Short mmCIF file of C-alpha atoms and ligand atoms in Angstrom, two decimals:
data_model
loop_
_atom_site.label_atom_id
_atom_site.label_comp_id
_atom_site.label_asym_id
_atom_site.label_seq_id
_atom_site.Cartn_x
_atom_site.Cartn_y
_atom_site.Cartn_z
CA MET A 1 10.72 3.45 -1.69
CA VAL A 2 12.12 -0.26 -1.85
CA LEU A 3 13.14 -1.59 -5.13
CA TYR A 4 14.08 -5.03 -6.10
CA PHE A 5 13.46 -7.59 -8.53
CA SER A 6 14.37 -11.54 -7.36
CA GLY A 7 14.78 -14.71 -9.80
CA THR A 8 15.08 -17.14 -6.67
CA GLY A 9 13.98 -15.38 -3.92
CA ASN A 10 17.45 -14.82 -2.11
CA THR A 11 17.04 -10.76 -2.99
CA GLU A 12 12.91 -9.84 -1.90
CA TYR A 13 13.70 -11.22 0.75
CA ILE A 14 16.36 -8.83 1.51
CA ALA A 15 13.67 -6.48 0.16
CA LYS A 16 11.18 -7.64 2.25
CA LEU A 17 13.19 -6.99 5.97
CA ILE A 18 14.36 -3.92 4.78
CA ALA A 19 11.07 -2.55 3.71
CA ASP A 20 9.33 -4.16 7.16
CA GLY A 21 12.59 -2.24 9.45
CA LEU A 22 11.82 0.96 7.39
CA GLY A 23 8.45 0.91 7.50
CA ASP A 24 8.62 1.57 4.03
CA GLU A 25 6.48 0.28 0.02
CA CYS A 26 8.12 -2.60 -0.80
CA VAL A 27 8.20 -2.90 -4.83
CA ASN A 28 8.66 -6.09 -6.95
CA LEU A 29 9.69 -5.01 -10.50
CA PHE A 30 8.59 -8.72 -11.82
CA ASP A 31 5.32 -7.28 -13.63
CA ARG A 32 6.35 -3.89 -14.79
CA ILE A 33 9.77 -5.58 -16.23
CA ARG A 34 7.42 -8.48 -17.62
CA THR A 35 4.64 -5.35 -19.52
CA ASN A 36 7.09 -3.48 -19.60
CA ASP A 37 5.25 -0.83 -17.83
CA LYS A 38 7.26 2.17 -17.32
CA SER A 39 4.95 4.91 -15.55
CA PRO A 40 7.38 7.32 -13.17
CA LEU A 41 7.83 6.30 -9.72
CA TYR A 42 6.92 8.71 -6.82
CA SER A 43 8.56 8.25 -3.16
CA ASP A 44 8.98 10.73 -0.54
CA LYS A 45 11.05 9.20 1.03
CA THR A 46 14.97 7.48 -0.14
CA TYR A 47 14.79 4.67 -2.86
CA ILE A 48 17.08 1.79 -2.24
CA ILE A 49 17.19 -0.55 -5.24
CA CYS A 50 17.67 -3.66 -4.08
CA SER A 51 19.12 -6.19 -6.99
CA PRO A 52 21.01 -9.49 -7.31
CA ILE A 53 24.56 -10.52 -8.81
CA TYR A 54 25.10 -11.12 -12.51
CA VAL A 55 28.51 -11.46 -13.50
CA CYS A 56 29.79 -9.37 -11.32
CA GLU A 57 26.88 -6.50 -12.22
CA MET A 58 23.89 -5.85 -11.24
CA PRO A 59 22.10 -7.46 -14.08
CA LEU A 60 22.13 -5.21 -18.00
CA PHE A 61 18.62 -6.00 -18.57
CA LEU A 62 17.52 -4.42 -14.81
CA ILE A 63 19.64 -1.26 -15.64
CA LYS A 64 18.40 -0.89 -18.14
CA TYR A 65 14.41 -0.67 -17.14
CA LEU A 66 15.51 1.72 -14.35
CA LYS A 67 17.48 3.79 -16.73
CA SER A 68 14.27 3.88 -18.76
CA ILE A 69 11.67 5.03 -15.37
CA THR A 70 11.85 8.44 -14.20
CA PHE A 71 12.04 8.49 -9.62
CA ASN A 72 10.21 12.03 -8.78
CA GLY A 73 9.41 12.95 -5.50
CA ASN A 74 13.57 13.03 -3.53
CA ASN A 75 16.82 11.99 -4.91
CA ARG A 76 18.50 9.93 -2.77
CA VAL A 77 19.14 6.54 -2.88
CA TYR A 78 20.84 3.61 -2.04
CA PHE A 79 21.65 0.10 -3.46
CA VAL A 80 21.37 -3.64 -1.93
CA PHE A 81 23.25 -6.22 -3.10
CA THR A 82 22.64 -10.03 -3.15
CA SER A 83 25.39 -12.14 -4.44
CA GLY A 84 27.39 -15.51 -3.35
CA GLY A 85 29.76 -13.52 -2.32
CA TYR A 86 31.89 -11.75 -4.52
CA CYS A 87 29.87 -7.67 -6.14
CA GLY A 88 32.42 -7.10 -8.41
CA SER A 89 32.19 -3.62 -9.60
CA ALA A 90 28.38 -3.39 -8.96
CA LYS A 91 29.35 -0.35 -6.65
CA VAL A 92 30.87 1.56 -9.94
CA GLN A 93 28.28 0.98 -11.84
CA ALA A 94 25.28 1.90 -8.87
CA LYS A 95 27.48 5.55 -9.04
CA PHE A 96 27.45 5.56 -12.74
CA PHE A 97 23.48 5.20 -12.58
CA SER A 98 22.82 7.58 -9.68
CA ILE A 99 24.77 10.43 -11.76
CA LYS A 100 23.38 9.18 -14.81
CA LYS A 101 19.19 9.83 -13.05
CA LYS A 102 21.15 12.38 -11.13
CA LEU A 103 19.72 10.87 -7.94
CA LYS A 104 22.20 10.97 -4.98
CA CYS A 105 23.83 7.27 -4.13
CA LEU A 106 24.08 7.39 -0.57
CA GLY A 107 26.09 3.83 -0.45
CA CYS A 108 25.59 0.47 -1.57
CA ALA A 109 24.78 -2.75 0.56
CA GLU A 110 26.28 -6.16 0.20
CA PHE A 111 24.51 -9.46 1.18
CA VAL A 112 26.49 -12.63 0.99
CA MET A 113 23.48 -15.19 0.02
CA PRO A 114 23.37 -18.82 -0.91
CA MET A 115 24.11 -19.02 -4.42
CA ASN A 116 21.42 -19.79 -6.92
CA TYR A 117 22.89 -20.24 -10.26
CA VAL A 118 22.34 -24.30 -10.59
CA ALA A 119 23.31 -23.71 -14.87
CA ASN A 120 26.85 -22.42 -14.26
CA SER A 121 29.90 -25.90 -14.61
CA ARG A 122 31.45 -23.25 -12.86
CA TYR A 123 29.10 -23.39 -9.24
CA PRO A 124 28.68 -26.38 -7.27
CA MET A 125 25.01 -26.42 -5.28
CA GLU A 126 26.35 -25.26 -2.12
CA ASP A 127 25.27 -27.83 0.65
CA GLU A 128 22.50 -27.61 3.42
CA LYS A 129 24.26 -25.90 5.78
CA VAL A 130 26.49 -23.50 4.01
CA ILE A 131 23.05 -22.39 2.44
CA TYR A 132 21.22 -22.18 6.16
CA SER A 133 24.28 -20.10 7.74
CA LYS A 134 24.58 -17.39 4.58
CA ILE A 135 20.72 -16.86 5.14
CA ALA A 136 21.49 -16.39 8.96
CA ASP A 137 24.14 -14.08 8.44
CA SER A 138 22.59 -11.90 6.18
CA THR A 139 19.23 -11.75 8.40
CA GLN A 140 21.59 -10.23 10.51
CA LYS A 141 22.89 -8.56 9.21
CA VAL A 142 19.42 -6.56 7.96
CA LYS A 143 18.92 -5.37 11.29
CA GLN A 144 22.45 -2.45 10.84
CA VAL A 145 21.53 -1.77 7.50
CA VAL A 146 18.50 -0.34 8.48
CA GLU A 147 19.30 1.42 11.14
CA ASP A 148 21.84 3.33 8.86
CA ILE A 149 19.15 3.74 6.23
CA LYS A 150 16.96 5.38 8.34
CA ASN A 151 20.27 7.65 10.02
CA GLU A 152 20.60 8.79 6.63
CA ASN A 153 24.07 6.94 6.89
CA LYS A 154 26.72 6.39 3.98
CA LEU A 155 26.91 3.00 3.50
CA LYS A 156 29.56 1.05 3.79
CA SER A 157 30.88 -1.48 1.71
CA ARG A 158 34.35 -3.69 0.38
CA HIS A 159 36.47 -1.11 -2.06
CA VAL A 160 36.62 -1.92 -6.16
CA TRP A 161 39.85 -1.33 -6.89
CA LEU A 162 40.51 0.13 -10.51
CA PHE A 163 41.64 -2.78 -12.16
CA GLU A 164 38.29 -4.95 -11.10
CA THR A 165 36.66 -2.50 -13.25
CA LEU A 166 38.31 -2.14 -16.13
CA ILE A 167 38.63 -6.48 -16.51
CA ILE A 168 34.11 -6.12 -15.65
CA ALA A 169 33.27 -3.37 -17.97
CA PRO A 170 34.04 -4.98 -21.03
CA PHE A 171 33.54 -8.93 -19.93
CA ALA A 172 30.85 -8.63 -18.26
CA PRO A 173 28.58 -6.99 -21.09
CA LEU A 174 30.18 -9.77 -23.77
CA TRP A 175 29.29 -12.83 -21.01
CA THR A 176 26.02 -11.49 -20.48
CA LYS A 177 25.09 -11.23 -24.97
CA TYR A 178 27.25 -14.62 -25.85
CA LYS A 179 26.17 -17.18 -23.03
CA LEU A 180 22.71 -15.94 -20.66
CA THR A 181 21.41 -17.54 -23.54
CA ALA A 182 18.43 -20.23 -23.43
CA LYS A 183 19.54 -22.59 -25.93
CA ASP A 184 20.30 -25.27 -24.15
CA PHE A 185 16.86 -25.28 -21.86
CA TYR A 186 14.60 -27.90 -22.62
CA THR A 187 12.09 -29.78 -20.79
CA THR A 188 12.59 -33.80 -20.02
CA ASN A 189 9.27 -36.31 -19.97
CA GLU A 190 8.32 -34.82 -16.81
CA CYS A 191 6.57 -31.32 -18.40
CA VAL A 192 2.94 -31.83 -17.04
CA GLY A 193 2.11 -28.54 -18.77
CA CYS A 194 1.86 -26.19 -16.11
CA ARG A 195 2.52 -23.40 -17.53
CA ILE A 196 4.95 -22.17 -14.14
CA CYS A 197 8.20 -21.43 -16.31
CA GLU A 198 6.66 -19.44 -18.67
CA LYS A 199 4.73 -16.77 -16.07
CA ALA A 200 8.04 -17.26 -13.59
CA CYS A 201 10.32 -15.66 -16.53
CA PRO A 202 10.65 -11.90 -16.22
CA LEU A 203 10.98 -11.11 -20.25
CA ASN A 204 8.07 -13.29 -21.32
CA ASN A 205 10.60 -15.76 -23.25
CA ILE A 206 9.44 -19.13 -22.64
CA LYS A 207 5.88 -19.60 -24.24
CA THR A 208 3.65 -22.77 -24.49
CA ILE A 209 2.79 -24.19 -27.08
CA GLU A 210 0.61 -28.15 -27.38
CA ARG A 211 1.66 -27.95 -23.33
CA LYS A 212 5.34 -27.61 -24.28
CA PRO A 213 7.66 -25.27 -22.67
CA LYS A 214 9.49 -22.73 -26.34
CA TRP A 215 12.38 -20.94 -24.95
CA GLY A 216 12.45 -17.68 -26.84
CA GLU A 217 16.56 -15.59 -27.43
CA SER A 218 16.11 -12.82 -24.12
CA CYS A 219 17.21 -14.95 -21.52
CA THR A 220 19.32 -12.89 -18.06
CA HIS A 221 19.46 -16.35 -16.71
CA CYS A 222 17.71 -15.40 -13.61
CA MET A 223 17.35 -19.56 -13.03
CA ALA A 224 13.17 -19.20 -12.41
CA CYS A 225 11.78 -20.89 -14.57
CA ILE A 226 14.33 -24.00 -14.45
CA SER A 227 13.83 -24.07 -10.17
CA LYS A 228 9.94 -22.74 -9.66
CA CYS A 229 9.36 -26.27 -12.29
CA PRO A 230 7.56 -28.68 -9.57
CA LYS A 231 8.43 -31.28 -11.72
CA ASN A 232 11.98 -30.18 -12.11
CA ALA A 233 11.63 -31.45 -15.01
CA ILE A 234 13.80 -28.45 -16.48
CA GLU A 235 17.15 -29.18 -17.88
CA TYR A 236 20.15 -27.23 -18.85
CA GLY A 237 22.26 -28.22 -21.77
CA ASN A 238 24.05 -31.48 -19.39
CA VAL A 239 25.22 -29.04 -16.59
CA THR A 240 21.81 -29.51 -14.37
CA GLN A 241 21.19 -33.47 -14.37
CA GLY A 242 21.15 -34.34 -10.62
CA LYS A 243 21.76 -30.48 -9.17
CA LEU A 244 19.84 -28.83 -6.84
CA ARG A 245 17.42 -25.97 -7.76
CA TYR A 246 17.66 -23.33 -5.58
CA LEU A 247 14.41 -21.43 -4.45
CA LEU A 248 14.68 -19.27 -1.70
CA LYS A 249 10.97 -20.54 0.05
CA ASP A 250 12.32 -24.14 0.52
CA TYR A 251 14.62 -22.28 3.52
CA VAL A 252 12.17 -19.90 5.01
CA PRO A 253 9.30 -20.27 5.85
CA VAL A 254 7.25 -17.54 4.14
CA LYS A 255 3.50 -16.05 4.93
CA SER A 256 0.91 -17.95 2.42
CA GLU A 257 -0.12 -14.81 0.18
CA GLU A 258 4.10 -14.46 -0.74
CA LYS A 259 3.90 -18.12 -1.62
CA ASN A 260 2.98 -17.32 -5.15
CA ILE A 261 6.01 -14.92 -5.85
CA LEU A 262 8.72 -16.51 -4.31
C1 FMN B 1 23.35 -14.96 -14.68
C2 FMN B 1 23.92 -15.46 -12.68
C3 FMN B 1 25.02 -14.62 -12.77
C4 FMN B 1 25.22 -14.75 -10.90
N1 FMN B 1 26.80 -13.91 -10.75
C5 FMN B 1 26.99 -13.98 -9.73
C6 FMN B 1 28.10 -13.14 -9.72
O1 FMN B 1 29.84 -12.86 -10.09
N2 FMN B 1 28.97 -13.07 -8.29
C7 FMN B 1 28.64 -13.70 -7.44
O2 FMN B 1 28.74 -13.56 -5.36
N3 FMN B 1 26.92 -14.67 -6.95
C8 FMN B 1 26.61 -14.68 -8.27
N4 FMN B 1 25.14 -15.47 -8.78
C9 FMN B 1 24.80 -15.50 -7.57
C10 FMN B 1 23.63 -14.73 -7.44
O3 FMN B 1 23.94 -13.39 -7.04
C11 FMN B 1 22.81 -14.67 -5.96
O4 FMN B 1 23.29 -16.32 -5.64
C12 FMN B 1 21.38 -14.11 -5.43
O5 FMN B 1 21.45 -14.09 -3.96
C13 FMN B 1 20.50 -13.96 -6.27
O6 FMN B 1 19.64 -13.36 -6.09
P1 FMN B 1 18.22 -13.72 -6.41
O7 FMN B 1 16.95 -15.52 -5.12
O8 FMN B 1 17.01 -12.78 -6.17
O9 FMN B 1 17.19 -14.33 -8.55
C14 FMN B 1 24.87 -15.86 -10.23
C15 FMN B 1 24.06 -15.76 -10.06
C16 FMN B 1 23.13 -16.18 -11.47
C17 FMN B 1 22.00 -16.62 -11.69
S1 SF4 B 2 7.17 -26.03 -15.43
FE1 SF4 B 2 7.64 -27.42 -15.10
S2 SF4 B 2 6.37 -29.07 -15.92
FE2 SF4 B 2 5.49 -26.76 -15.61
S3 SF4 B 2 5.38 -26.42 -17.83
FE3 SF4 B 2 7.24 -26.09 -17.30
S4 SF4 B 2 8.66 -27.32 -17.27
FE4 SF4 B 2 6.72 -27.81 -17.76
S1 SF4 B 3 13.56 -18.04 -19.63
FE1 SF4 B 3 14.01 -18.85 -17.34
S2 SF4 B 3 16.77 -18.10 -17.36
FE2 SF4 B 3 15.84 -17.07 -18.69
S3 SF4 B 3 15.12 -15.16 -18.03
FE3 SF4 B 3 13.24 -16.63 -18.53
S4 SF4 B 3 12.82 -17.51 -16.37
FE4 SF4 B 3 14.90 -16.56 -15.74
#
């Protein structure tokens, strides 16, 4: 069973390619997280958990959610990360998670995908050439990962040095708590009150009042709201003006029934 969370489509794209290659089911965790559905999972096949990287780790809200559910059927698990290029100590985090859940971790695969973090002033958005090249390289890499998973091989990933883990372990939770906030989101006059941003938020953090979206306290900076707004009517402080919003679906054609979720 392939499980995934995706804010802007990268992880969803890789998860679906892997599930197709394996002939396995693919479960989007969005609804489960949004509705706080903690019903147990069951699969006779190996679990494959696919996650974007936020602040050098898997998103803390996702790990918290995954810790709260029961994995029945088999006890094997692979992890698949998508990042802009640096997965930090996510591999170590995955190992600790597996131990806690009594799962046998068979390794992690890392896919370098386009950077989606429009609300971060440190990251310029990438140009089309870089975006297409990252998607093409990752699409190519899926075949090998699928073969390895079919053969139950250990997946190879970058060695994580101890100093990285020692720096990231205290840094990531603090950064997440104090920097990944919604307080700087606002809408411009282009907003038409369509509520697409509200429906796109995995944490139910947006409420539309009198056709105006209002952001609450729980935000993980997944970039779904700002990137999915059809009117480009969401800005974040003075960081996002004139910056490209990234969605995977703008670069890869998707089947019509998938368009809503990407
Ligand atoms: C809050 C946030 C933090 C991020 N931190 C990192 C990071 O530490 N390293 C990195 O390479 N990419 C980072 N990224 C980029 C994403 O990991 C990357 O674009 C990912 O493929 C997005 O997946 P998605 O489209 O499935 O949401 C970050 C993105 C966001 C929104
Ligand atoms: S998606 Fe954009 S246009 Fe629609 S309500 Fe949200 S901010 Fe307004
Ligand atoms: S408010 Fe926007 S950026 Fe924050 S979690 Fe919700 S959709 Fe993601």
